[in-house]
Structure formats: structure tokens, C-alpha cells
CSV table of C-alpha atoms in Angstrom, one decimal:
chain,number,residue,atom,x,y,z
A,1,MET,CA,-13.5,13.1,4.0
A,2,LEU,CA,-14.4,13.0,0.3
A,3,ALA,CA,-16.5,16.1,0.8
A,4,LYS,CA,-13.6,17.9,2.4
A,5,ALA,CA,-11.3,16.9,-0.5
A,6,ARG,CA,-13.8,18.2,-2.9
A,7,ASP,CA,-14.6,21.5,-1.1
A,8,GLU,CA,-11.2,22.4,0.3
A,9,TYR,CA,-8.8,20.9,-2.3
A,10,ASN,CA,-10.9,21.1,-5.5
A,11,VAL,CA,-10.6,17.3,-5.9
A,12,LYS,CA,-12.7,15.9,-8.8
A,13,LEU,CA,-14.8,13.0,-7.5
A,14,LYS,CA,-15.9,10.4,-10.1
A,15,PRO,CA,-18.7,8.0,-8.8
A,16,ILE,CA,-18.2,4.5,-10.0
A,17,SER,CA,-19.7,1.0,-9.5
A,18,PRO,CA,-17.3,-1.4,-7.7
A,19,LEU,CA,-15.8,-4.0,-10.0
A,20,GLN,CA,-16.7,-7.2,-8.2
A,21,ALA,CA,-14.5,-9.8,-9.8
A,22,SER,CA,-14.3,-12.3,-6.9
A,23,PRO,CA,-16.7,-13.6,-4.2
A,24,ASP,CA,-14.0,-12.9,-1.6
A,25,VAL,CA,-15.5,-10.3,0.8
A,26,THR,CA,-12.0,-8.9,1.7
A,27,TRP,CA,-10.3,-8.7,-1.7
A,28,GLY,CA,-13.2,-9.1,-4.2
A,29,ASP,CA,-13.5,-5.3,-4.8
A,30,SER,CA,-9.8,-4.8,-5.2
A,31,PHE,CA,-10.0,-4.9,-9.0
A,32,THR,CA,-12.1,-1.7,-8.9
A,33,LYS,CA,-9.0,0.5,-8.9
A,34,LEU,CA,-8.0,-1.0,-12.3
A,35,LEU,CA,-10.8,1.0,-13.8
A,36,ALA,CA,-8.3,3.9,-13.8
A,37,PHE,CA,-6.8,2.4,-17.0
A,38,ASN,CA,-10.0,3.7,-18.7
A,39,LEU,CA,-9.7,7.3,-17.6
A,40,THR,CA,-8.2,8.3,-20.9
A,41,GLU,CA,-9.0,12.0,-20.3
A,42,TYR,CA,-5.8,12.0,-18.1
A,43,GLU,CA,-2.2,11.4,-19.3
A,44,ARG,CA,-1.0,9.7,-16.2
A,45,ILE,CA,-2.7,8.4,-13.0
A,46,LEU,CA,-1.3,7.4,-9.6
A,47,ILE,CA,-3.4,4.8,-7.8
A,48,LEU,CA,-2.9,3.9,-4.1
A,49,ASP,CA,-4.5,1.4,-1.9
A,50,SER,CA,-6.9,2.8,0.7
A,51,ASP,CA,-4.9,1.1,3.5
A,52,SER,CA,-2.1,3.6,3.1
A,53,THR,CA,-1.0,6.9,4.4
A,54,ILE,CA,0.9,9.4,2.2
A,55,LEU,CA,3.8,10.9,4.2
A,56,GLN,CA,5.4,13.1,1.6
A,57,SER,CA,4.6,14.5,-1.8
A,58,MET,CA,5.1,12.2,-4.8
A,59,ASP,CA,4.4,14.7,-7.5
A,60,GLU,CA,7.7,13.7,-9.2
A,61,LEU,CA,6.1,10.4,-10.2
A,62,PHE,CA,4.0,12.2,-12.8
A,63,LEU,CA,7.3,13.2,-14.5
A,64,LEU,CA,8.6,9.6,-15.0
A,65,PRO,CA,9.7,8.5,-18.4
A,66,SER,CA,6.7,7.3,-20.5
A,67,ALA,CA,5.7,3.7,-19.6
A,68,PRO,CA,2.3,2.0,-19.5
A,69,VAL,CA,2.8,1.0,-15.9
A,70,ALA,CA,5.3,1.7,-13.1
A,71,MET,CA,5.3,-0.2,-9.8
A,72,PRO,CA,7.6,-1.1,-6.9
A,73,ARG,CA,8.7,-4.6,-6.0
A,74,ALA,CA,6.9,-6.3,-3.1
A,75,TYR,CA,10.2,-6.5,-1.3
A,76,TRP,CA,8.8,-8.3,1.8
A,77,LEU,CA,7.7,-11.4,-0.1
A,78,GLN,CA,10.5,-13.8,0.5
A,79,SER,CA,9.3,-16.4,-2.0
A,80,GLU,CA,8.8,-14.0,-4.8
A,81,ASP,CA,11.9,-12.0,-5.5
A,82,ASN,CA,10.6,-10.1,-8.6
A,83,PHE,CA,7.0,-9.8,-7.6
A,84,LEU,CA,5.4,-6.3,-8.0
A,85,THR,CA,3.1,-4.7,-5.5
A,86,SER,CA,-0.1,-3.1,-6.8
A,87,GLY,CA,-0.4,-1.0,-3.7
A,88,LEU,CA,1.1,1.9,-5.7
A,89,VAL,CA,0.8,2.0,-9.5
A,90,VAL,CA,1.6,4.8,-11.9
A,91,LEU,CA,-0.2,4.2,-15.2
A,92,GLU,CA,-0.9,5.8,-18.5
A,93,PRO,CA,-4.6,5.2,-19.3
A,94,SER,CA,-5.3,3.8,-22.8
A,95,GLU,CA,-8.1,1.8,-24.4
A,96,PHE,CA,-5.6,-0.9,-25.3
A,97,GLN,CA,-4.3,-1.4,-21.7
A,98,PHE,CA,-7.8,-1.2,-20.3
A,99,SER,CA,-8.9,-3.9,-22.8
A,100,ARG,CA,-6.0,-6.1,-21.6
A,101,ILE,CA,-7.1,-5.6,-18.0
A,102,ILE,CA,-10.7,-6.5,-18.6
A,103,ASN,CA,-9.8,-9.5,-20.7
A,104,ALA,CA,-7.4,-10.7,-18.0
A,105,ILE,CA,-10.0,-10.3,-15.3
A,106,SER,CA,-12.5,-12.3,-17.3
A,107,GLU,CA,-10.0,-15.1,-17.7
A,108,LYS,CA,-8.4,-15.1,-14.2
A,109,ASP,CA,-8.2,-17.9,-11.8
A,110,LEU,CA,-10.5,-17.8,-8.7
A,111,LYS,CA,-7.5,-17.3,-6.4
A,112,GLU,CA,-6.0,-14.5,-8.5
A,113,TYR,CA,-6.5,-11.0,-7.2
A,114,ASP,CA,-5.4,-7.6,-8.5
A,115,MET,CA,-1.7,-8.0,-7.5
A,116,GLU,CA,-1.4,-11.4,-9.1
A,117,LEU,CA,-3.1,-10.1,-12.3
A,118,MET,CA,-0.9,-7.1,-12.5
A,119,ASN,CA,2.2,-9.3,-12.2
A,120,ARG,CA,0.9,-11.6,-14.9
A,121,LEU,CA,0.5,-8.7,-17.3
A,122,TYR,CA,3.4,-6.4,-16.4
A,123,GLN,CA,6.0,-8.2,-14.3
A,124,ASN,CA,8.5,-8.3,-17.2
A,125,HIS,CA,7.3,-5.2,-18.9
A,126,CYS,CA,7.1,-2.6,-16.2
A,127,LEU,CA,9.0,0.5,-15.1
A,128,ILE,CA,10.3,-0.5,-11.6
A,129,LEU,CA,10.0,2.1,-8.9
A,130,PRO,CA,12.4,1.8,-5.9
A,131,HIS,CA,10.5,0.7,-2.7
A,132,ARG,CA,12.8,3.1,-0.9
A,133,PRO,CA,11.3,5.7,-0.6
A,134,TYR,CA,8.0,4.8,-2.4
A,135,PHE,CA,6.6,1.8,-0.6
A,136,LEU,CA,7.2,1.0,3.1
A,137,ILE,CA,4.9,-1.5,4.9
A,138,SER,CA,4.1,-0.9,8.5
A,139,GLY,CA,5.1,-4.5,9.3
A,140,GLU,CA,8.7,-3.6,8.6
A,141,PHE,CA,8.8,-2.0,12.1
A,142,ARG,CA,7.7,-5.3,13.6
A,143,GLY,CA,10.4,-7.4,12.0
A,144,ASP,CA,13.8,-8.4,13.2
A,145,ASN,CA,15.5,-8.9,9.8
A,146,HIS,CA,15.4,-5.8,7.5
A,147,LEU,CA,17.8,-7.0,4.8
A,148,ARG,CA,15.1,-7.1,2.1
A,149,TYR,CA,14.1,-3.5,2.8
A,150,LEU,CA,17.6,-2.1,3.3
A,151,GLY,CA,19.1,-4.2,0.5
A,152,SER,CA,22.5,-4.4,2.2
A,153,ASP,CA,24.0,-6.3,5.1
A,154,ASN,CA,26.2,-3.3,5.9
A,155,GLU,CA,23.5,-0.8,6.5
A,156,VAL,CA,22.2,-0.6,10.1
A,157,TRP,CA,18.5,-0.5,10.6
A,158,ASP,CA,17.5,3.0,11.8
A,159,PRO,CA,13.7,3.2,12.1
A,160,GLN,CA,13.7,7.0,12.3
A,161,LYS,CA,15.8,7.4,9.2
A,162,VAL,CA,13.6,4.9,7.3
A,163,PHE,CA,10.4,6.7,8.4
A,164,ALA,CA,11.9,10.1,7.5
A,165,GLU,CA,12.7,9.0,3.9
A,166,ALA,CA,9.5,7.1,3.3
A,167,LYS,CA,6.9,8.7,1.1
A,168,ILE,CA,4.1,6.3,1.7
A,169,ILE,CA,3.3,3.7,4.4
A,170,HIS,CA,1.1,0.7,3.6
A,171,PHE,CA,-0.6,-0.9,6.6
A,172,SER,CA,0.3,-4.6,6.5
A,173,ASP,CA,0.4,-6.3,9.9
A,174,TRP,CA,-1.8,-9.4,9.5
A,175,PRO,CA,-3.4,-10.7,11.7
A,176,TYR,CA,-3.5,-7.2,13.3
A,177,PRO,CA,-6.6,-5.4,11.8
A,178,LYS,CA,-6.4,-2.7,9.2
A,179,PRO,CA,-6.3,0.8,10.7
A,180,TRP,CA,-10.0,1.6,10.0
A,181,ARG,CA,-10.9,-1.1,12.5
A,182,LYS,CA,-9.8,-0.3,16.0
A,183,ALA,CA,-7.9,-3.1,17.7
A,184,SER,CA,-8.3,-4.0,21.3
A,185,LYS,CA,-5.6,-3.0,23.7
A,186,THR,CA,-4.8,-6.7,24.3
A,187,ASN,CA,-4.3,-7.3,20.5
A,188,THR,CA,-2.2,-4.1,20.2
A,189,ASP,CA,0.1,-5.1,23.1
A,190,ARG,CA,0.5,-8.5,21.5
A,191,ARG,CA,1.3,-7.3,18.0
A,192,MET,CA,3.2,-4.1,18.4
A,193,PRO,CA,7.0,-4.0,17.7
A,194,ASN,CA,9.4,-5.1,20.4
A,195,CYS,CA,11.9,-2.6,21.8
A,196,SER,CA,15.5,-3.5,21.0
A,197,ILE,CA,18.8,-3.0,22.9
A,198,GLY,CA,21.0,-0.3,21.5
A,199,LEU,CA,24.8,-0.4,21.0
A,200,THR,CA,25.4,1.2,24.4
A,201,GLY,CA,22.9,-1.1,26.2
A,202,GLU,CA,20.0,1.3,26.3
A,203,GLU,CA,16.4,0.3,25.3
A,204,ASP,CA,15.5,1.5,21.8
A,205,CYS,CA,11.7,1.8,21.3
A,206,ARG,CA,11.7,4.1,18.3
A,207,GLY,CA,10.3,1.5,16.0
A,208,ARG,CA,7.4,0.8,18.4
A,209,ASP,CA,6.7,4.5,18.8
A,210,ILE,CA,6.6,5.1,15.1
A,211,TRP,CA,4.3,2.1,14.5
A,212,LEU,CA,1.9,3.1,17.2
A,213,SER,CA,1.9,6.7,16.0
A,214,LEU,CA,1.0,5.6,12.4
A,215,TYR,CA,-2.2,3.8,13.7
A,216,GLU,CA,-3.0,6.7,16.0
A,217,ASP,CA,-2.6,9.2,13.2
A,218,PHE,CA,-5.0,7.2,11.0
A,219,ARG,CA,-7.6,7.0,13.8
A,220,GLU,CA,-7.5,10.8,14.3
A,221,ARG,CA,-8.0,11.5,10.6
A,222,ARG,CA,-10.6,8.9,9.8
A,223,LYS,CA,-13.6,7.3,11.6
A,224,VAL,CA,-12.5,4.0,13.2
A,225,GLU,CA,-14.8,1.1,14.0
A,226,PRO,CA,-14.7,-0.3,17.6
A,227,PRO,CA,-13.2,-3.8,18.0
A,228,SER,CA,-16.6,-5.4,18.6
A,229,VAL,CA,-17.7,-4.6,15.0
A,230,ILE,CA,-16.9,-7.4,12.7
A,231,HIS,CA,-17.7,-7.0,9.0
A,232,SER,CA,-16.0,-6.0,5.8
A,233,CYS,CA,-15.0,-2.3,5.8
A,234,GLY,CA,-13.6,-0.1,3.1
A,235,LEU,CA,-13.2,3.6,2.5
């Protein structure tokens, strides 16, 4: 996939060493993306988590007003109303900000990961991006209450409309596995969204169909491990 990006789309690949800032096998390498703050040859960088699929162009984010960092809210966290998600970050690289990042990592708590660290540094000093349309989690299609995503009691949940407006989908369906690890049929049947009953009494399975198609699309585009393989997996 990286070779295809390089050869067909003229993507510049920069080899780096993972920034292992935690012994946690799942999230320990998550700080590596923050090395982007040191890419000062660029004016602005957009970083995305690998467990995401881009649905539409987001080129307009490079034209935002100048700010060290721009991030959406983690709207799905009920206990943290103002918490930011580091799944999408627009940043302006600088030696000063990179120094802040490295110092914060060296002083962090053992249970603090990239999202907690970014909130500690930028929660009150950040350009806020609207999660609609810039950050939709796949688990939204499995939920029954969509108020935190919609932002209004008056708007009716329409999975097709939400999917059509979204520019990025972030795979978040714990304990269902990330999309690069193929789930068993039993697990998928247990975790996939339920169908609902429409206003006229018909069964509405649009949310389920979209959710399943997202995982199938990922499998078609990237190599997926069989469900019998159990170990840490990344890009």
C-alpha cells in the first residue's frame, strides 16, 4: 500500500523509528504520530489515526486560520464534555511545539496516552473542528441514542444522511476488533447494529448495512488477519 502511494500518487515517504513512550502493546506506539510536530519543512500537517477511512476530501483543512493545533471534540465520551480527540489533528510544525510535546511525554503519567497528553497541552488553547463532518466513529451506527453526535433532540437520526456528510470514519467498536483483524462471523453477528422499526412500521437496516460495508471496504483495500491470529497489529 505504501509503495502504491509512492509510485502512483507521488507520496513522499519518510522512514521513522516508532516513539515508544509506554509499555502498553496496544497504545504504546501511539505517540509516534506526534513526531509530525517536528516536520518544520511543512507549513501545516494533517495527521490521522491508522484505524480510519477517509470518505471525502478534507483539503479545506489546510486553509484554516492559523493555529498551532486544530482538533474535533471526542463527542462520544459522556464523562468528558470538552475532551478532544487526537484521531484527527491539524497542526503547524514548530520547534517550540515539538519541544513542548517531547517534554510532556517525558513527564507523563503511565496511564496517559496521546489523546490525554494532547488534551493536557491544548484542550483550552485549540482551534475546535466540528465533528460533523470531520469525525464520525463507526460505533455511532451501533448506538440507540445519537444526541451527542446530532447535537439536537429535534433532529431525527438518519444513518444515510450522516454517512453521506461524513468526511472520515474512525473504527471504534470495542470489543469488536479493529478492521485489520478479521472478526469471526459469530462475533460480527453479535456486535453488528440492530435494525430498527421505521415510522411506517417497516424494518430499517440502513445503519447495519453501512456498518458492515465499512468493514468490508477496509478488508478489500488492505490485508486482513484471520480471526485465529492474536497479536498486536498496526499499519
